[in-house]
Coordinates of C-alpha atoms in Angstrom, one line a residue:
M1 CA 0.0 -0.2 0.4
S2 CA 1.9 3.6 -1.1
W3 CA 1.6 5.5 2.6
I4 CA 3.1 9.0 2.8
T5 CA 6.3 9.5 2.0
L6 CA 9.1 10.7 4.9
D7 CA 9.9 13.8 2.6
K8 CA 6.3 14.9 2.3
I9 CA 5.9 14.4 6.4
N10 CA 9.4 15.9 7.0
R11 CA 7.6 19.0 5.2
L12 CA 4.8 19.1 7.8
K13 CA 6.9 18.8 10.6
E14 CA 8.8 22.1 8.9
Q15 CA 5.5 23.9 8.5
F16 CA 4.0 22.5 12.0
D17 CA 6.4 22.5 15.4
F18 CA 4.2 20.4 16.9
V19 CA 4.7 17.5 14.9
Q20 CA 5.7 14.5 15.4
V21 CA 7.1 11.7 13.2
N22 CA 7.0 8.0 14.2
E23 CA 9.7 6.6 11.6
S24 CA 9.4 2.9 10.5
D25 CA 11.6 0.8 9.0
K26 CA 9.3 -1.0 7.0
G27 CA 8.2 2.4 5.1
F28 CA 5.6 3.2 7.2
H29 CA 5.7 5.9 9.2
S30 CA 3.0 8.0 11.1
V31 CA 2.8 11.5 12.9
E32 CA 1.9 12.5 16.2
V33 CA -0.1 16.4 17.0
P34 CA -1.4 17.7 19.9
K35 CA -4.5 17.3 20.8
E36 CA -5.3 21.5 20.4
N37 CA -4.0 21.4 17.1
F38 CA -5.1 18.0 15.9
K39 CA -8.8 19.7 14.3
S40 CA -5.9 22.8 12.2
F41 CA -4.0 20.3 11.4
L42 CA -6.6 18.2 9.6
K43 CA -8.2 21.3 7.8
F44 CA -4.5 21.5 6.3
L45 CA -4.4 17.9 5.2
K46 CA -7.9 18.0 3.8
E47 CA -7.5 20.9 1.6
D48 CA -4.0 21.1 0.8
P49 CA -3.7 20.6 -2.6
D50 CA 0.4 19.0 -1.9
Y51 CA -1.8 16.5 0.1
Q52 CA -5.3 16.1 0.0
F53 CA -5.9 13.5 2.4
K54 CA -10.2 14.0 1.8
M55 CA -11.3 10.2 2.3
F56 CA -11.7 8.9 5.7
I57 CA -10.9 5.3 6.0
D58 CA -11.0 4.3 10.2
W59 CA -11.3 6.5 13.5
T60 CA -9.8 4.4 16.3
I61 CA -8.6 4.7 19.9
I62 CA -5.4 2.6 21.9
D63 CA -5.8 1.8 25.4
H64 CA -2.3 1.9 26.7
G65 CA -3.5 0.5 30.0
E66 CA -4.4 2.0 33.3
K67 CA -1.0 3.5 34.2
A68 CA -0.5 5.4 31.1
D69 CA -1.0 9.2 31.8
P70 CA -2.8 9.9 29.0
R71 CA -4.0 6.5 28.8
F72 CA -6.5 6.9 25.2
Q73 CA -4.5 7.4 22.1
G74 CA -6.6 8.7 18.6
V75 CA -5.8 6.7 15.8
L76 CA -6.7 8.6 12.2
I77 CA -6.5 6.6 9.2
L78 CA -7.0 9.3 5.7
F79 CA -6.2 8.3 1.7
S80 CA -5.5 10.9 -0.3
P81 CA -7.4 10.1 -3.7
E82 CA -5.1 12.7 -5.4
Y83 CA -1.8 11.4 -4.7
R84 CA -3.1 7.6 -4.0
E85 CA -1.2 8.0 -0.5
R86 CA -2.9 7.0 3.2
I87 CA -1.1 8.5 6.6
I88 CA -1.8 8.0 9.9
V89 CA -2.5 11.1 12.2
K90 CA -2.6 10.3 16.3
T91 CA -3.4 12.7 19.3
W92 CA -4.0 12.0 22.5
A93 CA -7.0 11.9 24.8
T94 CA -7.1 13.9 27.6
D95 CA -9.0 13.6 30.7
E96 CA -10.1 10.8 27.8
T97 CA -12.4 13.6 25.8
L98 CA -10.8 14.1 21.9
P99 CA -12.8 16.7 19.8
T100 CA -15.3 15.0 16.9
L101 CA -14.1 14.9 13.5
T102 CA -18.4 14.4 12.3
D103 CA -17.9 18.8 11.9
M104 CA -14.9 17.2 8.8
W105 CA -16.0 13.7 7.5
A106 CA -19.4 12.1 8.4
G107 CA -17.5 7.9 8.4
A108 CA -16.5 9.8 11.8
K109 CA -20.3 9.7 13.5
W110 CA -20.7 5.7 14.0
A111 CA -16.3 5.6 14.2
E112 CA -16.9 7.6 17.7
R113 CA -20.0 6.0 18.4
E114 CA -17.9 2.4 19.0
A115 CA -14.9 5.0 20.7
W116 CA -17.2 5.8 23.0
D117 CA -18.9 2.0 23.6
M118 CA -15.7 0.3 23.4
F119 CA -13.6 2.6 25.8
G120 CA -15.5 5.4 26.8
I121 CA -14.1 7.8 25.2
R122 CA -16.3 10.9 24.8
F123 CA -16.6 13.3 21.5
E124 CA -16.7 16.9 21.9
G125 CA -19.0 18.5 19.9
H126 CA -20.8 15.2 18.8
E127 CA -24.4 15.7 18.0
N128 CA -25.6 12.3 19.9
L129 CA -22.9 10.4 21.8
V130 CA -25.1 7.2 22.1
R131 CA -23.4 3.5 22.3
M132 CA -23.0 1.2 18.9
F133 CA -22.5 -1.9 19.6
M134 CA -24.5 -2.1 23.4
W135 CA -27.6 -1.2 24.6
E136 CA -27.3 2.3 26.4
T137 CA -28.0 1.3 30.0
Y138 CA -24.9 -1.6 29.7
Q139 CA -22.1 0.6 32.8
Y140 CA -18.9 -1.0 30.6
H141 CA -17.0 -0.5 27.9
P142 CA -15.7 -3.6 26.7
L143 CA -12.4 -3.4 24.9
R144 CA -10.4 -1.3 27.8
K145 CA -7.6 -3.1 28.7
D146 CA -8.7 -4.0 32.6
F147 CA -12.2 -5.0 31.1
P148 CA -11.8 -8.9 31.5
I149 CA -12.3 -11.2 28.7
R150 CA -14.9 -12.9 29.5
G151 CA -16.8 -9.9 31.0
Y152 CA -18.0 -9.5 33.8
E153 CA -20.4 -12.6 35.3
E154 CA -23.0 -10.6 37.2
V155 CA -26.1 -11.6 37.1
E156 CA -28.0 -15.3 38.2
L157 CA -29.2 -17.0 35.1
P158 CA -30.0 -20.4 35.8
S159 CA -30.9 -23.1 32.8
L160 CA -33.8 -24.4 32.0
N161 CA -31.6 -27.8 32.6
E162 CA -30.7 -26.9 36.6
K163 CA -34.4 -25.9 37.4
E164 CA -35.6 -29.6 36.5
R165 CA -32.0 -31.4 38.1
A166 CA -31.7 -29.2 41.5
D167 CA -27.5 -29.0 42.0
Q168 CA -26.9 -32.4 41.1
L169 CA -25.3 -31.4 37.4
E170 CA -21.7 -33.3 37.0
G171 CA -19.1 -32.8 34.3
L172 CA -20.1 -30.5 31.2
Q173 CA -23.2 -29.5 32.6
N174 CA -22.1 -27.7 35.9
Y175 CA -21.3 -24.4 34.7
S176 CA -21.9 -21.4 37.3
R177 CA -25.2 -19.5 37.5
M178 CA -23.7 -16.6 36.6
H179 CA -24.1 -14.8 33.0
T180 CA -22.5 -11.4 32.0
A181 CA -25.8 -9.1 32.3
L182 CA -28.7 -8.8 29.6
P183 CA -30.5 -6.1 28.3
T184 CA -34.1 -6.0 29.1
L185 CA -37.0 -5.1 27.7
E186 CA -36.8 -1.9 29.6
D187 CA -32.8 -1.6 28.0
L188 CA -34.3 -1.8 24.8
E189 CA -36.5 1.0 24.7
I190 CA -34.1 3.3 25.9
T191 CA -32.3 2.1 23.5
Q192 CA -34.2 3.3 20.7
K193 CA -35.5 6.7 21.7
K194 CA -32.0 7.8 22.0
R195 CA -31.5 6.0 18.3
L196 CA -34.2 8.8 17.6
P197 CA -34.1 11.9 19.5
N198 CA -36.2 14.1 17.8
K199 CA -38.5 12.3 16.3
K200 CA -41.3 13.7 13.8
S201 CA -44.4 11.2 14.3
Q202 CA -46.6 9.3 15.6
V203 CA -45.1 5.8 14.9
V204 CA -41.9 5.5 14.7
L205 CA -41.9 1.1 11.9
N206 CA -39.5 -1.1 13.1
W207 CA -37.9 -3.4 10.7
G208 CA -36.3 -6.3 12.3
P209 CA -33.9 -7.2 14.0
L210 CA -34.9 -10.7 12.2
H211 CA -36.9 -10.1 8.9
P212 CA -35.8 -12.1 5.3
G213 CA -35.3 -8.4 3.9
T214 CA -32.7 -7.9 6.6
H215 CA -30.2 -10.3 5.8
G216 CA -29.2 -11.0 9.5
T217 CA -29.9 -8.9 12.6
I218 CA -30.0 -6.0 12.2
W219 CA -33.0 -3.4 13.8
F220 CA -34.1 -0.6 11.4
L221 CA -35.7 2.5 13.0
F222 CA -37.9 4.4 10.7
D223 CA -39.5 7.8 11.1
M224 CA -42.1 7.7 9.2
E225 CA -44.8 10.5 7.3
G226 CA -47.3 8.5 5.8
E227 CA -45.1 6.1 2.8
Y228 CA -42.3 8.8 3.0
V229 CA -39.5 8.4 5.8
Q230 CA -38.9 11.3 7.8
E231 CA -35.7 10.0 9.4
C232 CA -33.7 7.6 9.8
D233 CA -31.6 5.0 11.9
I234 CA -30.2 1.3 12.6
I235 CA -29.5 -0.5 16.2
I236 CA -26.9 -3.3 15.0
G237 CA -24.6 -5.0 17.6
Q238 CA -26.7 -8.3 18.4
L239 CA -24.1 -9.7 16.2
H240 CA -21.8 -8.4 18.3
R241 CA -19.2 -11.0 19.0
G242 CA -15.9 -9.2 20.8
V243 CA -13.3 -10.5 17.6
E244 CA -11.5 -6.9 18.6
K245 CA -11.0 -8.6 22.1
L246 CA -10.5 -12.0 21.5
A247 CA -7.7 -11.4 19.1
E248 CA -5.6 -9.2 21.7
N249 CA -5.3 -12.7 23.8
L250 CA -4.7 -15.0 20.3
N251 CA -1.7 -15.3 18.5
V252 CA -2.2 -14.5 14.9
Q253 CA -2.7 -17.4 13.5
Q254 CA -5.4 -18.5 15.7
I255 CA -7.0 -15.4 14.8
L256 CA -7.8 -16.4 11.4
P257 CA -10.8 -18.9 12.2
Y258 CA -12.5 -15.6 14.1
T259 CA -12.6 -13.6 10.9
D260 CA -14.3 -16.7 9.0
R261 CA -17.6 -15.8 11.2
M262 CA -17.0 -12.7 10.3
D263 CA -18.4 -12.4 6.7
Y264 CA -19.6 -16.3 6.9
I265 CA -20.3 -15.4 3.1
A266 CA -16.4 -14.5 1.8
S267 CA -14.6 -16.2 5.0
I268 CA -11.7 -16.4 2.9
N269 CA -11.7 -12.7 2.2
E270 CA -11.4 -12.1 6.1
N271 CA -8.9 -14.4 6.6
H272 CA -7.1 -12.4 3.6
S273 CA -6.7 -9.7 5.1
V274 CA -5.2 -10.5 9.2
C275 CA -2.3 -12.4 6.5
V276 CA -1.7 -9.0 4.0
A277 CA -1.4 -7.1 7.8
A278 CA 0.8 -9.5 10.1
E279 CA 3.7 -9.9 6.6
K280 CA 4.1 -6.2 6.5
L281 CA 4.3 -6.7 10.1
L282 CA 7.1 -9.2 10.5
G283 CA 8.6 -7.7 7.4
I284 CA 8.3 -11.6 4.9
H285 CA 5.2 -9.5 2.5
E286 CA 7.5 -10.1 -0.4
K287 CA 9.1 -13.3 0.7
I288 CA 5.5 -15.1 0.6
P289 CA 6.6 -18.2 -2.4
E290 CA 5.0 -17.3 -5.6
K291 CA 2.9 -20.5 -5.2
A292 CA 1.1 -19.2 -2.5
K293 CA 0.5 -15.8 -3.7
Y294 CA -1.0 -17.2 -6.8
I295 CA -3.5 -19.5 -5.1
R296 CA -4.8 -17.5 -2.6
T297 CA -5.4 -14.5 -5.3
M298 CA -7.8 -17.1 -7.3
M299 CA -9.3 -18.9 -4.0
A300 CA -10.0 -15.0 -2.5
E301 CA -11.6 -14.1 -6.4
L302 CA -13.8 -17.6 -6.6
S303 CA -14.5 -16.3 -3.0
R304 CA -16.0 -12.9 -4.6
I305 CA -17.6 -14.4 -6.9
N306 CA -19.6 -16.6 -4.8
S307 CA -20.1 -13.7 -2.2
H308 CA -21.7 -11.7 -5.5
L309 CA -24.1 -14.6 -6.8
L310 CA -25.0 -15.1 -2.6
W311 CA -25.9 -10.9 -3.4
L312 CA -27.3 -10.7 -6.8
G313 CA -29.8 -14.0 -6.0
T314 CA -31.0 -12.5 -2.6
Y315 CA -31.4 -9.1 -4.1
A316 CA -33.6 -10.0 -7.2
L317 CA -35.1 -12.0 -4.7
D318 CA -36.3 -8.9 -2.4
L319 CA -37.3 -7.5 -5.3
G320 CA -39.7 -10.3 -5.9
A321 CA -37.7 -12.6 -8.6
L322 CA -37.0 -15.9 -7.5
T323 CA -35.8 -17.4 -10.5
M324 CA -33.0 -15.8 -10.3
F325 CA -32.3 -17.2 -6.6
L326 CA -32.5 -20.6 -8.0
Y327 CA -30.2 -20.2 -10.5
T328 CA -26.7 -18.0 -8.7
F329 CA -27.4 -20.7 -5.7
R330 CA -27.2 -23.6 -9.1
E331 CA -24.0 -21.6 -9.5
R332 CA -22.5 -21.3 -6.3
E333 CA -23.1 -24.6 -5.7
K334 CA -20.1 -25.5 -7.7
I335 CA -18.0 -22.6 -6.2
M336 CA -19.0 -24.5 -2.6
D337 CA -17.8 -27.5 -4.3
I338 CA -14.4 -26.8 -5.0
F339 CA -13.9 -25.3 -1.9
E340 CA -14.6 -27.8 0.0
G341 CA -12.3 -30.1 -2.3
I342 CA -9.2 -28.2 -1.8
T343 CA -9.4 -27.2 2.6
G344 CA -11.8 -30.0 3.3
A345 CA -14.5 -26.6 4.4
R346 CA -17.2 -25.5 2.7
F347 CA -18.1 -22.1 4.6
T348 CA -15.9 -21.3 7.5
I349 CA -13.1 -22.1 5.6
N350 CA -9.4 -21.2 7.1
Y351 CA -7.4 -21.7 4.4
F352 CA -5.0 -19.0 4.6
R353 CA -2.2 -18.5 6.8
V354 CA 0.2 -16.0 7.5
G355 CA 2.4 -17.2 5.6
G356 CA 1.2 -18.5 2.3
V357 CA -1.8 -21.1 3.1
Y358 CA -2.2 -24.5 4.8
A359 CA -1.5 -26.4 2.7
D360 CA -0.8 -26.9 -1.2
L361 CA -4.0 -27.6 -4.0
P362 CA -4.5 -31.2 -4.5
Y363 CA -4.7 -33.2 -7.2
G364 CA -7.5 -32.0 -9.8
A365 CA -8.1 -28.7 -8.1
L366 CA -7.6 -26.6 -11.6
D367 CA -8.7 -29.1 -13.6
A368 CA -12.8 -28.3 -11.2
I369 CA -12.0 -24.8 -11.1
E370 CA -11.4 -24.9 -15.2
H371 CA -14.6 -27.4 -15.7
F372 CA -16.5 -24.5 -13.7
L373 CA -15.7 -21.5 -15.6
K374 CA -15.8 -23.4 -19.0
D375 CA -19.9 -22.5 -18.9
F376 CA -19.9 -19.6 -16.0
P377 CA -19.6 -17.0 -18.7
E378 CA -22.9 -18.1 -20.3
R379 CA -24.8 -18.9 -17.0
L380 CA -23.5 -14.8 -15.9
K381 CA -25.2 -13.7 -19.1
D382 CA -28.6 -15.5 -18.7
Y383 CA -29.1 -13.1 -15.4
E384 CA -28.3 -10.2 -17.6
T385 CA -30.8 -11.0 -20.2
L386 CA -33.9 -11.9 -17.3
L387 CA -32.7 -8.3 -14.9
T388 CA -31.0 -5.8 -17.0
R389 CA -33.0 -4.9 -19.2
N390 CA -36.2 -5.4 -17.3
R391 CA -38.4 -2.4 -16.7
I392 CA -39.2 -3.7 -13.3
W393 CA -35.5 -4.3 -12.5
L394 CA -35.2 -0.7 -14.0
R395 CA -38.1 1.0 -11.8
R396 CA -37.1 -0.8 -8.4
N397 CA -33.1 0.2 -8.8
I398 CA -32.8 3.5 -11.4
D399 CA -32.6 7.0 -9.6
V400 CA -32.8 4.8 -5.7
G401 CA -30.1 6.0 -3.4
I402 CA -28.1 8.1 -5.5
I403 CA -24.2 8.0 -4.2
T404 CA -22.0 11.1 -4.9
E405 CA -18.7 11.3 -4.9
E406 CA -17.8 13.5 -2.3
D407 CA -20.6 10.7 -0.2
V408 CA -17.5 8.2 -0.6
Y409 CA -14.9 10.5 0.4
S410 CA -16.7 11.9 3.6
Y411 CA -18.6 8.3 5.1
G412 CA -15.3 6.4 3.8
L413 CA -17.4 4.4 1.8
T414 CA -15.2 1.5 -0.4
G415 CA -15.5 -1.5 -2.6
A416 CA -18.0 -1.9 -4.7
V417 CA -20.6 1.0 -3.9
A418 CA -17.5 3.0 -4.1
R419 CA -16.7 2.4 -7.4
A420 CA -20.2 2.6 -8.3
S421 CA -20.8 6.2 -7.7
G422 CA -17.2 7.0 -10.1
V423 CA -14.0 6.2 -7.4
P424 CA -12.1 3.9 -8.5
Y425 CA -11.0 2.6 -4.9
D426 CA -9.5 -0.2 -5.2
L427 CA -6.6 -2.2 -3.2
R428 CA -6.2 -4.5 -6.1
M429 CA -4.4 -1.8 -7.7
I430 CA -3.3 0.3 -5.4
D431 CA -1.4 -1.7 -2.9
K432 CA -0.9 -4.9 -5.6
Y433 CA -0.8 -7.6 -2.5
D434 CA -0.2 -11.3 -3.5
A435 CA -0.2 -11.4 -6.8
Y436 CA -2.6 -8.5 -7.8
G437 CA 0.2 -6.6 -9.2
D438 CA 0.8 -9.4 -11.9
V439 CA -2.6 -10.4 -13.2
E440 CA -4.9 -8.4 -15.7
F441 CA -7.9 -6.6 -14.4
D442 CA -9.9 -3.7 -14.8
V443 CA -11.7 -1.7 -12.2
P444 CA -15.5 -1.0 -13.3
V445 CA -16.9 2.2 -12.5
G446 CA -20.4 3.6 -12.5
E447 CA -21.5 6.9 -13.1
K448 CA -24.5 7.7 -11.5
G449 CA -24.2 6.5 -7.8
D450 CA -27.5 4.9 -7.8
S451 CA -28.6 1.1 -7.0
Y452 CA -28.8 0.3 -11.1
D453 CA -25.1 1.4 -11.0
R454 CA -24.1 -0.7 -8.1
Y455 CA -25.7 -4.0 -9.3
L456 CA -23.9 -2.9 -13.2
V457 CA -20.5 -2.8 -11.2
R458 CA -20.8 -5.9 -8.8
I459 CA -21.9 -8.2 -12.3
E460 CA -18.9 -6.7 -14.4
E461 CA -16.6 -7.5 -11.3
I462 CA -18.0 -11.3 -11.5
K463 CA -16.5 -10.7 -15.1
Q464 CA -13.4 -9.3 -13.8
S465 CA -12.7 -12.4 -11.4
V466 CA -13.4 -14.5 -13.7
R467 CA -10.4 -13.2 -16.1
I468 CA -7.9 -13.1 -12.4
V469 CA -9.0 -16.9 -12.1
N470 CA -8.1 -17.8 -15.5
Q471 CA -4.8 -15.9 -15.8
C472 CA -3.6 -17.8 -12.2
I473 CA -4.9 -21.0 -13.4
E474 CA -2.2 -20.5 -16.5
K475 CA 0.5 -19.7 -14.1
L476 CA -0.2 -22.3 -11.2
R477 CA -0.2 -25.1 -14.3
K478 CA 3.8 -23.9 -15.1
M479 CA 4.7 -24.2 -11.1
S480 CA 6.2 -27.7 -9.7
K481 CA 4.4 -30.4 -7.1
N482 CA 7.5 -29.4 -4.8
D483 CA 7.0 -25.8 -5.1
P484 CA 6.8 -24.3 -1.3
F485 CA 3.6 -22.7 -1.0
F486 CA 4.3 -21.7 3.1
F487 CA 7.2 -19.4 3.8
E488 CA 10.3 -21.0 5.6
P489 CA 12.7 -18.7 7.3
E490 CA 16.1 -18.3 7.2
D491 CA 16.5 -15.8 10.1
K492 CA 17.1 -19.1 13.0
K493 CA 15.8 -15.9 14.6
M494 CA 12.2 -15.4 12.8
K495 CA 9.8 -18.2 13.8
I496 CA 6.8 -18.6 11.6
T497 CA 4.7 -21.6 11.9
I498 CA 1.2 -22.9 10.8
D499 CA 0.1 -23.2 13.7
G500 CA 1.2 -20.2 15.1
R501 CA 2.9 -21.8 18.4
G502 CA 5.9 -18.9 19.0
T503 CA 5.4 -16.4 16.2
K504 CA 6.5 -13.8 17.1
L505 CA 4.6 -9.9 16.3
F506 CA 7.6 -7.8 15.8
K507 CA 7.3 -3.9 17.8
G508 CA 5.6 -1.5 15.3
E509 CA 2.9 -0.8 13.8
V510 CA 1.2 -1.6 10.8
Y511 CA -2.3 -1.0 8.6
A512 CA -3.5 -2.8 5.5
G513 CA -6.4 -4.4 3.9
T514 CA -7.6 -6.3 1.2
D515 CA -10.7 -5.4 -1.2
N516 CA -13.6 -7.8 -0.4
P517 CA -16.7 -7.7 -1.5
R518 CA -18.4 -5.9 0.8
G519 CA -15.6 -3.4 0.5
E520 CA -12.4 -2.6 2.3
L521 CA -11.9 -4.6 5.1
G522 CA -8.4 -3.0 7.2
V523 CA -6.6 -4.8 9.8
Y524 CA -4.2 -2.0 12.5
I525 CA -2.2 -3.8 14.4
Y526 CA -0.2 -2.1 17.3
M527 CA 2.4 -3.6 19.2
P528 CA 4.6 -1.4 21.9
K529 CA 7.2 -4.2 22.1
D530 CA 8.1 -8.1 20.4
G531 CA 5.1 -10.7 21.5
I532 CA 3.0 -13.4 20.6
K533 CA -0.2 -11.7 20.4
P534 CA -1.4 -8.2 19.6
Y535 CA -1.4 -5.6 21.8
R536 CA -4.3 -3.9 19.9
F537 CA -5.8 -4.8 16.8
R538 CA -8.6 -3.0 15.4
L539 CA -10.9 -4.3 12.5
R540 CA -11.6 -1.7 9.6
S541 CA -14.8 -3.1 8.4
G542 CA -15.9 -2.4 4.6
A543 CA -19.7 -3.5 5.9
F544 CA -20.0 -1.2 9.0
Y545 CA -18.9 2.3 7.3
N546 CA -20.7 1.1 4.5
L547 CA -24.0 0.7 6.2
Q548 CA -23.9 3.9 8.2
I549 CA -24.9 5.5 4.6
F550 CA -27.4 4.1 4.0
P551 CA -30.4 6.4 7.0
K552 CA -29.0 9.3 4.6
L553 CA -30.0 7.7 1.7
M554 CA -33.4 6.5 3.0
V555 CA -34.7 10.3 4.2
G556 CA -36.8 11.3 1.6
R557 CA -37.9 8.3 0.4
P558 CA -40.7 5.6 0.0
I559 CA -40.2 2.3 2.7
A560 CA -40.4 0.8 -0.6
D561 CA -36.9 1.8 -1.1
A562 CA -35.4 0.7 2.2
I563 CA -34.9 -3.3 0.6
T564 CA -33.6 -1.7 -3.0
I565 CA -30.6 0.8 -0.9
L566 CA -29.7 -2.2 1.7
S567 CA -29.3 -5.2 -0.8
T568 CA -26.9 -2.8 -3.1
I569 CA -24.9 -1.5 0.3
D570 CA -24.5 -5.6 0.8
P571 CA -24.0 -5.0 4.2
V572 CA -23.1 -8.7 6.4
V573 CA -24.2 -8.7 9.9
G574 CA -21.3 -10.6 11.1
E575 CA -18.8 -8.1 10.0
T576 CA -21.0 -5.2 10.9
D577 CA -21.0 -5.9 14.4
R578 CA -17.6 -7.3 14.6

């Protein structure tokens, strides 16, 4: 990934005497500025023609522990579309407060709510600083270092089994009656009212949290005037798994199965992000065996096709086209059979490793993939024949949910959602991780940024994925069975193992990610010293930030458009909630 050069950072230091530069021998540099100068410095970075860091990426917190003073540090990641560079800007949260960035980037709204929810940091000037994942009356902040990994088990919750058998339980059933807190109906009502403090109508329409059209446990609130939406908000967190907290208590290879459960539609792509980030922190990203790079690229693109097929089938089903759902699942089943043959798993696959892949391709794997790709383009034409010029499809999608280029930069939108609005933001092109720098493909972009453009872009993405997979097969066919698929370090001090035992992460920090079917999944790892476990492990979810624009798109729209807009944003709840 292209980062701001040390020369440009030093120019910042010359211009602003309060700027502190944190240099890295891996070409990854960050800057630190005092809290009182933070926003004026960011305004310069965003507007100065030599920098133009106008695209929001992420805004999170590091807890340096109870003994540190100040204890909490804000970490902001920005991107310059003009120069295709990134920068990390840090500042310290004095008195556990930071200035809000919502007046500069709309994407900061949910990021700051998450930081308040998970760390207890208050943001001065934030218009409605409510919780993001937990219910409103929850009293703890789970990502603080002093919060136990099991939570506070302070509520007695005997099961029906215990009621029947009293205290005579033995073995695995002999567990504690104490449990972490659960929200009551009163807690949920308070949470709902906090989300829409300025509601105008008599009735707020609830959609979800369990509804076929939400594609997961999301709770939408619509303040209605007739059938038109006046205001909208979303209550997420009902699938919150605490992956970041768990990851900070595991070695880096052990983290991978947890990411499988985040985007359960494209688990391979979730694994990919962690591998790329950890390899860059270890300084081995350029030493990964060529075979491993091509296998990972091929599998990631098959996973993208698999994910987009599920999106297309369920999206069409939501708008009334049942046949499309059956067609796409026919092809998707073939891809999952390929995954099972290569990895032994169909759904939560856990095949990638930091350093390569778990095992080489089995005999006949490339033949099976070629057989699938032989007639898949014809099936894709069938889909387009059914939908692309269908008058009902056009009426339901054209001019619905228009996202502008400025929205993309302000909200930090990524993936097909950004590209449909004319922004060619694709980490495969920018970072050229694994084999993406050696294969040819195009980045499709839209013109208007409406739901129809998002449909067209994803259809073209499928075609480009087929193109990439074919090139990977051609390259892998020329490789020997004896070519390595996992990195073996020559330095005896470095230990990289498939099971992760003994693998140390080096002191430093890194932000890296991959372009997933739902946008950029970024991984930020901060290590104050060498260690087995990441000190701060941050997952920047593309689904989370893309979903944030949904309330804006719904204002003034009829409620029937909710299903169209949500489907073309295409969030997966496991990654949104994490």
